[in-house]
Amino acid sequence: MVGSKRGGKISSLPIPSQDLDKWMKELVRLSREAERRFRSGNYEAAFSSLTAITPLSGVLVESCRNRIERSSSDGEFVVGVYL
């Protein structure tokens, strides 16, 4: 899913497989940036980095969920299970 903002809400569009890796790397980059900013005492900047993670992770979760549902043989998908 690619998040696009419409009326204050994020809508979902399919993320092409070749772009999924870029989105995952951005998630890691934001996490490291937030940690670096937090450790340096720049809490407002760390907060900014952290708030950017929420919509991005939501898009990635939905993309993974859709891929699991399409590939699942029994059609059952349990949400919230940490493997």
GROMACS .gro file of N, CA, C and O in nm:
model
  332
    1MET      N    1   0.083  -0.117   0.000
    1MET     CA    2   0.000   0.000   0.000
    1MET      C    3   0.088   0.124   0.000
    1MET      O    4   0.184   0.131   0.073
    2VAL      N    5   0.052   0.217  -0.076
    2VAL     CA    6   0.120   0.345  -0.076
    2VAL      C    7   0.025   0.442  -0.011
    2VAL      O    8  -0.090   0.454  -0.054
    3GLY      N    9   0.071   0.509   0.092
    3GLY     CA   10  -0.017   0.602   0.161
    3GLY      C   11  -0.026   0.733   0.087
    3GLY      O   12   0.074   0.790   0.048
    4SER      N   13  -0.145   0.778   0.065
    4SER     CA   14  -0.165   0.911   0.011
    4SER      C   15  -0.269   0.979   0.098
    4SER      O   16  -0.366   0.918   0.139
    5LYS      N   17  -0.244   1.104   0.130
    5LYS     CA   18  -0.331   1.174   0.223
    5LYS      C   19  -0.447   1.238   0.149
    5LYS      O   20  -0.427   1.314   0.056
    6ARG      N   21  -0.567   1.204   0.190
    6ARG     CA   22  -0.689   1.262   0.134
    6ARG      C   23  -0.780   1.301   0.249
    6ARG      O   24  -0.821   1.215   0.325
    7GLY      N   25  -0.806   1.428   0.259
    7GLY     CA   26  -0.898   1.473   0.363
    7GLY      C   27  -0.852   1.438   0.503
    7GLY      O   28  -0.931   1.408   0.588
    8GLY      N   29  -0.719   1.437   0.527
    8GLY     CA   30  -0.666   1.407   0.658
    8GLY      C   31  -0.653   1.260   0.689
    8GLY      O   32  -0.609   1.222   0.795
    9LYS      N   33  -0.692   1.174   0.595
    9LYS     CA   34  -0.681   1.030   0.616
    9LYS      C   35  -0.585   0.972   0.515
    9LYS      O   36  -0.570   1.023   0.405
   10ILE      N   37  -0.521   0.863   0.551
   10ILE     CA   38  -0.429   0.798   0.459
   10ILE      C   39  -0.506   0.690   0.385
   10ILE      O   40  -0.566   0.603   0.447
   11SER      N   41  -0.505   0.699   0.253
   11SER     CA   42  -0.569   0.595   0.173
   11SER      C   43  -0.463   0.496   0.131
   11SER      O   44  -0.345   0.525   0.132
   12SER      N   45  -0.505   0.378   0.092
   12SER     CA   46  -0.412   0.271   0.058
   12SER      C   47  -0.417   0.238  -0.089
   12SER      O   48  -0.523   0.223  -0.147
   13LEU      N   49  -0.301   0.228  -0.147
   13LEU     CA   50  -0.283   0.183  -0.283
   13LEU      C   51  -0.180   0.072  -0.279
   13LEU      O   52  -0.094   0.072  -0.192
   14PRO      N   53  -0.184  -0.024  -0.371
   14PRO     CA   54  -0.084  -0.132  -0.367
   14PRO      C   55   0.059  -0.080  -0.383
   14PRO      O   56   0.084   0.009  -0.464
   15ILE      N   57   0.150  -0.132  -0.302
   15ILE     CA   58   0.292  -0.101  -0.316
   15ILE      C   59   0.350  -0.203  -0.412
   15ILE      O   60   0.343  -0.322  -0.385
   16PRO      N   61   0.408  -0.157  -0.522
   16PRO     CA   62   0.474  -0.253  -0.611
   16PRO      C   63   0.587  -0.325  -0.536
   16PRO      O   64   0.655  -0.265  -0.453
   17SER      N   65   0.606  -0.452  -0.566
   17SER     CA   66   0.707  -0.532  -0.496
   17SER      C   67   0.844  -0.468  -0.499
   17SER      O   68   0.917  -0.472  -0.401
   18GLN      N   69   0.881  -0.407  -0.613
   18GLN     CA   70   1.014  -0.349  -0.624
   18GLN      C   71   1.031  -0.227  -0.533
   18GLN      O   72   1.143  -0.190  -0.499
   19ASP      N   73   0.919  -0.166  -0.489
   19ASP     CA   74   0.928  -0.050  -0.401
   19ASP      C   75   0.920  -0.086  -0.253
   19ASP      O   76   0.954  -0.006  -0.167
   20LEU      N   77   0.874  -0.206  -0.222
   20LEU     CA   78   0.856  -0.246  -0.083
   20LEU      C   79   0.987  -0.239  -0.006
   20LEU      O   80   0.990  -0.193   0.109
   21ASP      N   81   1.097  -0.279  -0.067
   21ASP     CA   82   1.228  -0.274  -0.002
   21ASP      C   83   1.265  -0.130   0.034
   21ASP      O   84   1.318  -0.104   0.142
   22LYS      N   85   1.233  -0.036  -0.052
   22LYS     CA   86   1.262   0.105  -0.026
   22LYS      C   87   1.183   0.155   0.094
   22LYS      O   88   1.235   0.230   0.177
   23TRP      N   89   1.058   0.113   0.105
   23TRP     CA   90   0.974   0.155   0.217
   23TRP      C   91   1.025   0.095   0.348
   23TRP      O   92   1.023   0.160   0.452
   24MET      N   93   1.070  -0.030   0.342
   24MET     CA   94   1.127  -0.094   0.462
   24MET      C   95   1.254  -0.022   0.505
   24MET      O   96   1.276   0.002   0.624
   25LYS      N   97   1.338   0.013   0.410
   25LYS     CA   98   1.461   0.087   0.442
   25LYS      C   99   1.429   0.223   0.502
   25LYS      O  100   1.500   0.269   0.591
   26GLU      N  101   1.325   0.286   0.455
   26GLU     CA  102   1.284   0.415   0.511
   26GLU      C  103   1.238   0.399   0.655
   26GLU      O  104   1.267   0.483   0.741
   27LEU      N  105   1.169   0.291   0.684
   27LEU     CA  106   1.127   0.263   0.822
   27LEU      C  107   1.249   0.250   0.914
   27LEU      O  108   1.253   0.309   1.023
   28VAL      N  109   1.348   0.177   0.869
   28VAL     CA  110   1.471   0.160   0.946
   28VAL      C  111   1.544   0.294   0.962
   28VAL      O  112   1.591   0.329   1.070
   29ARG      N  113   1.549   0.371   0.853
   29ARG     CA  114   1.617   0.501   0.857
   29ARG      C  115   1.550   0.593   0.959
   29ARG      O  116   1.618   0.658   1.041
   30LEU      N  117   1.418   0.598   0.958
   30LEU     CA  118   1.346   0.683   1.053
   30LEU      C  119   1.369   0.638   1.197
   30LEU      O  120   1.384   0.721   1.287
   31SER      N  121   1.374   0.508   1.219
   31SER     CA  122   1.399   0.456   1.354
   31SER      C  123   1.537   0.496   1.404
   31SER      O  124   1.553   0.540   1.518
   32ARG      N  125   1.635   0.481   1.319
   32ARG     CA  126   1.772   0.518   1.357
   32ARG      C  127   1.784   0.669   1.379
   32ARG      O  128   1.851   0.714   1.471
   33GLU      N  129   1.717   0.745   1.293
   33GLU     CA  130   1.718   0.890   1.307
   33GLU      C  131   1.656   0.932   1.440
   33GLU      O  132   1.710   1.017   1.511
   34ALA      N  133   1.544   0.871   1.475
   34ALA     CA  134   1.477   0.901   1.602
   34ALA      C  135   1.567   0.868   1.720
   34ALA      O  136   1.578   0.946   1.815
   35GLU      N  137   1.633   0.753   1.714
   35GLU     CA  138   1.723   0.714   1.822
   35GLU      C  139   1.839   0.812   1.836
   35GLU      O  140   1.872   0.856   1.946
   36ARG      N  141   1.898   0.848   1.724
   36ARG     CA  142   2.012   0.941   1.726
   36ARG      C  143   1.969   1.077   1.783
   36ARG      O  144   2.038   1.135   1.867
   37ARG      N  145   1.855   1.125   1.740
   37ARG     CA  146   1.806   1.254   1.788
   37ARG      C  147   1.772   1.248   1.937
   37ARG      O  148   1.800   1.342   2.012
   38PHE      N  149   1.711   1.139   1.981
   38PHE     CA  150   1.676   1.123   2.121
   38PHE      C  151   1.800   1.121   2.209
   38PHE      O  152   1.808   1.188   2.311
   39ARG      N  153   1.899   1.043   2.166
   39ARG     CA  154   2.023   1.032   2.245
   39ARG      C  155   2.098   1.164   2.255
   39ARG      O  156   2.169   1.188   2.352
   40SER      N  157   2.082   1.249   2.153
   40SER     CA  158   2.151   1.378   2.155
   40SER      C  159   2.071   1.484   2.230
   40SER      O  160   2.114   1.598   2.242
   41GLY      N  161   1.953   1.446   2.281
   41GLY     CA  162   1.871   1.538   2.358
   41GLY      C  163   1.781   1.625   2.272
   41GLY      O  164   1.716   1.716   2.323
   42ASN      N  165   1.773   1.597   2.144
   42ASN     CA  166   1.688   1.674   2.054
   42ASN      C  167   1.552   1.605   2.048
   42ASN      O  168   1.516   1.540   1.950
   43TYR      N  169   1.474   1.622   2.153
   43TYR     CA  170   1.350   1.548   2.171
   43TYR      C  171   1.241   1.586   2.071
   43TYR      O  172   1.165   1.500   2.028
   44GLU      N  173   1.234   1.712   2.035
   44GLU     CA  174   1.134   1.753   1.937
   44GLU      C  175   1.161   1.689   1.801
   44GLU      O  176   1.069   1.643   1.734
   45ALA      N  177   1.287   1.685   1.761
   45ALA     CA  178   1.323   1.622   1.633
   45ALA      C  179   1.300   1.470   1.641
   45ALA      O  180   1.255   1.409   1.544
   46ALA      N  181   1.331   1.410   1.756
   46ALA     CA  182   1.305   1.266   1.774
   46ALA      C  183   1.155   1.238   1.763
   46ALA      O  184   1.113   1.142   1.697
   47PHE      N  185   1.076   1.324   1.824
   47PHE     CA  186   0.930   1.312   1.817
   47PHE      C  187   0.883   1.319   1.671
   47PHE      O  188   0.799   1.241   1.628
   48SER      N  189   0.939   1.410   1.596
   48SER     CA  190   0.904   1.424   1.455
   48SER      C  191   0.934   1.296   1.377
   48SER      O  192   0.852   1.249   1.298
   49SER      N  193   1.052   1.239   1.399
   49SER     CA  194   1.088   1.115   1.332
   49SER      C  195   0.994   1.002   1.371
   49SER      O  196   0.951   0.923   1.286
   50LEU      N  197   0.963   0.993   1.499
   50LEU     CA  198   0.875   0.887   1.548
   50LEU      C  199   0.734   0.899   1.492
   50LEU      O  200   0.671   0.798   1.458
   51THR      N  201   0.682   1.021   1.481
   51THR     CA  202   0.547   1.036   1.429
   51THR      C  203   0.540   1.002   1.280
   51THR      O  204   0.434   0.964   1.230
   52ALA      N  205   0.651   1.010   1.209
   52ALA     CA  206   0.653   0.971   1.068
   52ALA      C  207   0.648   0.820   1.052
   52ALA      O  208   0.608   0.769   0.946
   53ILE      N  209   0.685   0.747   1.156
   53ILE     CA  210   0.686   0.600   1.150
   53ILE      C  211   0.545   0.542   1.148
   53ILE      O  212   0.519   0.444   1.078
   54THR      N  213   0.454   0.601   1.223
   54THR     CA  214   0.320   0.544   1.237
   54THR      C  215   0.248   0.523   1.104
   54THR      O  216   0.205   0.412   1.075
   55PRO      N  217   0.234   0.625   1.020
   55PRO     CA  218   0.166   0.600   0.892
   55PRO      C  219   0.243   0.506   0.801
   55PRO      O  220   0.184   0.423   0.731
   56LEU      N  221   0.375   0.516   0.804
   56LEU     CA  222   0.458   0.429   0.721
   56LEU      C  223   0.444   0.284   0.763
   56LEU      O  224   0.425   0.195   0.680
   57SER      N  225   0.448   0.258   0.893
   57SER     CA  226   0.434   0.120   0.940
   57SER      C  227   0.294   0.066   0.909
   57SER      O  228   0.278  -0.051   0.875
   58GLY      N  229   0.193   0.152   0.917
   58GLY     CA  230   0.058   0.109   0.884
   58GLY      C  231   0.047   0.065   0.738
   58GLY      O  232  -0.016  -0.036   0.706
   59VAL      N  233   0.110   0.140   0.651
   59VAL     CA  234   0.110   0.107   0.508
   59VAL      C  235   0.182  -0.026   0.486
   59VAL      O  236   0.135  -0.112   0.411
   60LEU      N  237   0.294  -0.046   0.553
   60LEU     CA  238   0.370  -0.170   0.538
   60LEU      C  239   0.294  -0.289   0.596
   60LEU      O  240   0.294  -0.398   0.538
   61VAL      N  241   0.230  -0.270   0.709
   61VAL     CA  242   0.151  -0.378   0.769
   61VAL      C  243   0.039  -0.421   0.675
   61VAL      O  244   0.017  -0.540   0.652
   62GLU      N  245  -0.031  -0.325   0.618
   62GLU     CA  246  -0.139  -0.357   0.525
   62GLU      C  247  -0.086  -0.428   0.401
   62GLU      O  248  -0.148  -0.521   0.350
   63SER      N  249   0.029  -0.385   0.353
   63SER     CA  250   0.088  -0.449   0.236
   63SER      C  251   0.124  -0.594   0.267
   63SER      O  252   0.096  -0.684   0.186
   64CYS      N  253   0.182  -0.618   0.383
   64CYS     CA  254   0.215  -0.756   0.423
   64CYS      C  255   0.088  -0.838   0.443
   64CYS      O  256   0.081  -0.953   0.399
   65ARG      N  257  -0.012  -0.779   0.507
   65ARG     CA  258  -0.138  -0.849   0.530
   65ARG      C  259  -0.201  -0.891   0.397
   65ARG      O  260  -0.245  -1.005   0.381
   66ASN      N  261  -0.202  -0.801   0.301
   66ASN     CA  262  -0.259  -0.834   0.170
   66ASN      C  263  -0.183  -0.946   0.102
   66ASN      O  264  -0.243  -1.035   0.041
   67ARG      N  265  -0.051  -0.946   0.113
   67ARG     CA  266   0.029  -1.051   0.052
   67ARG      C  267   0.003  -1.186   0.121
   67ARG      O  268  -0.004  -1.289   0.056
   68ILE      N  269  -0.010  -1.184   0.253
   68ILE     CA  270  -0.039  -1.306   0.328
   68ILE      C  271  -0.177  -1.360   0.289
   68ILE      O  272  -0.193  -1.479   0.264
   69GLU      N  273  -0.275  -1.271   0.284
   69GLU     CA  274  -0.411  -1.315   0.250
   69GLU      C  275  -0.417  -1.373   0.110
   69GLU      O  276  -0.488  -1.470   0.086
   70ARG      N  277  -0.344  -1.314   0.016
   70ARG     CA  278  -0.344  -1.365  -0.122
   70ARG      C  279  -0.274  -1.500  -0.131
   70ARG      O  280  -0.309  -1.582  -0.215
   71SER      N  281  -0.173  -1.523  -0.046
   71SER     CA  282  -0.096  -1.647  -0.055
   71SER      C  283  -0.145  -1.756   0.040
   71SER      O  284  -0.101  -1.869   0.031
   72SER      N  285  -0.234  -1.722   0.132
   72SER     CA  286  -0.282  -1.817   0.231
   72SER      C  287  -0.375  -1.920   0.167
   72SER      O  288  -0.470  -1.887   0.098
   73SER      N  289  -0.345  -2.046   0.193
   73SER     CA  290  -0.427  -2.154   0.136
   73SER      C  291  -0.559  -2.171   0.209
   73SER      O  292  -0.660  -2.207   0.149
   74ASP      N  293  -0.561  -2.145   0.341
   74ASP     CA  294  -0.685  -2.165   0.416
   74ASP      C  295  -0.766  -2.036   0.431
   74ASP      O  296  -0.876  -2.038   0.482
   75GLY      N  297  -0.708  -1.923   0.387
   75GLY     CA  298  -0.781  -1.797   0.393
   75GLY      C  299  -0.788  -1.736   0.531
   75GLY      O  300  -0.847  -1.632   0.550
   76GLU      N  301  -0.730  -1.801   0.633
   76GLU     CA  302  -0.737  -1.749   0.769
   76GLU      C  303  -0.609  -1.674   0.801
   76GLU      O  304  -0.498  -1.721   0.778
   77PHE      N  305  -0.625  -1.554   0.853
   77PHE     CA  306  -0.511  -1.471   0.890
   77PHE      C  307  -0.538  -1.413   1.027
   77PHE      O  308  -0.640  -1.347   1.048
   78VAL      N  309  -0.449  -1.440   1.121
   78VAL     CA  310  -0.465  -1.390   1.258
   78VAL      C  311  -0.387  -1.260   1.272
   78VAL      O  312  -0.265  -1.257   1.250
   79VAL      N  313  -0.455  -1.154   1.305
   79VAL     CA  314  -0.394  -1.023   1.320
   79VAL      C  315  -0.330  -1.013   1.459
   79VAL      O  316  -0.387  -1.057   1.557
   80GLY      N  317  -0.213  -0.953   1.465
   80GLY     CA  318  -0.150  -0.925   1.592
   80GLY      C  319  -0.062  -1.035   1.646
   80GLY      O  320  -0.019  -1.030   1.760
   81VAL      N  321  -0.032  -1.134   1.568
   81VAL     CA  322   0.055  -1.243   1.613
   81VAL      C  323   0.198  -1.210   1.578
   81VAL      O  324   0.232  -1.189   1.463
   82TYR      N  325   0.280  -1.200   1.681
   82TYR     CA  326   0.421  -1.174   1.661
   82TYR      C  327   0.491  -1.309   1.650
   82TYR      O  328   0.486  -1.391   1.742
   83LEU      N  329   0.553  -1.334   1.535
   83LEU     CA  330   0.614  -1.466   1.512
   83LEU      C  331   0.753  -1.475   1.570
   83LEU      O  332   0.834  -1.397   1.559
   0.00000   0.00000   0.00000
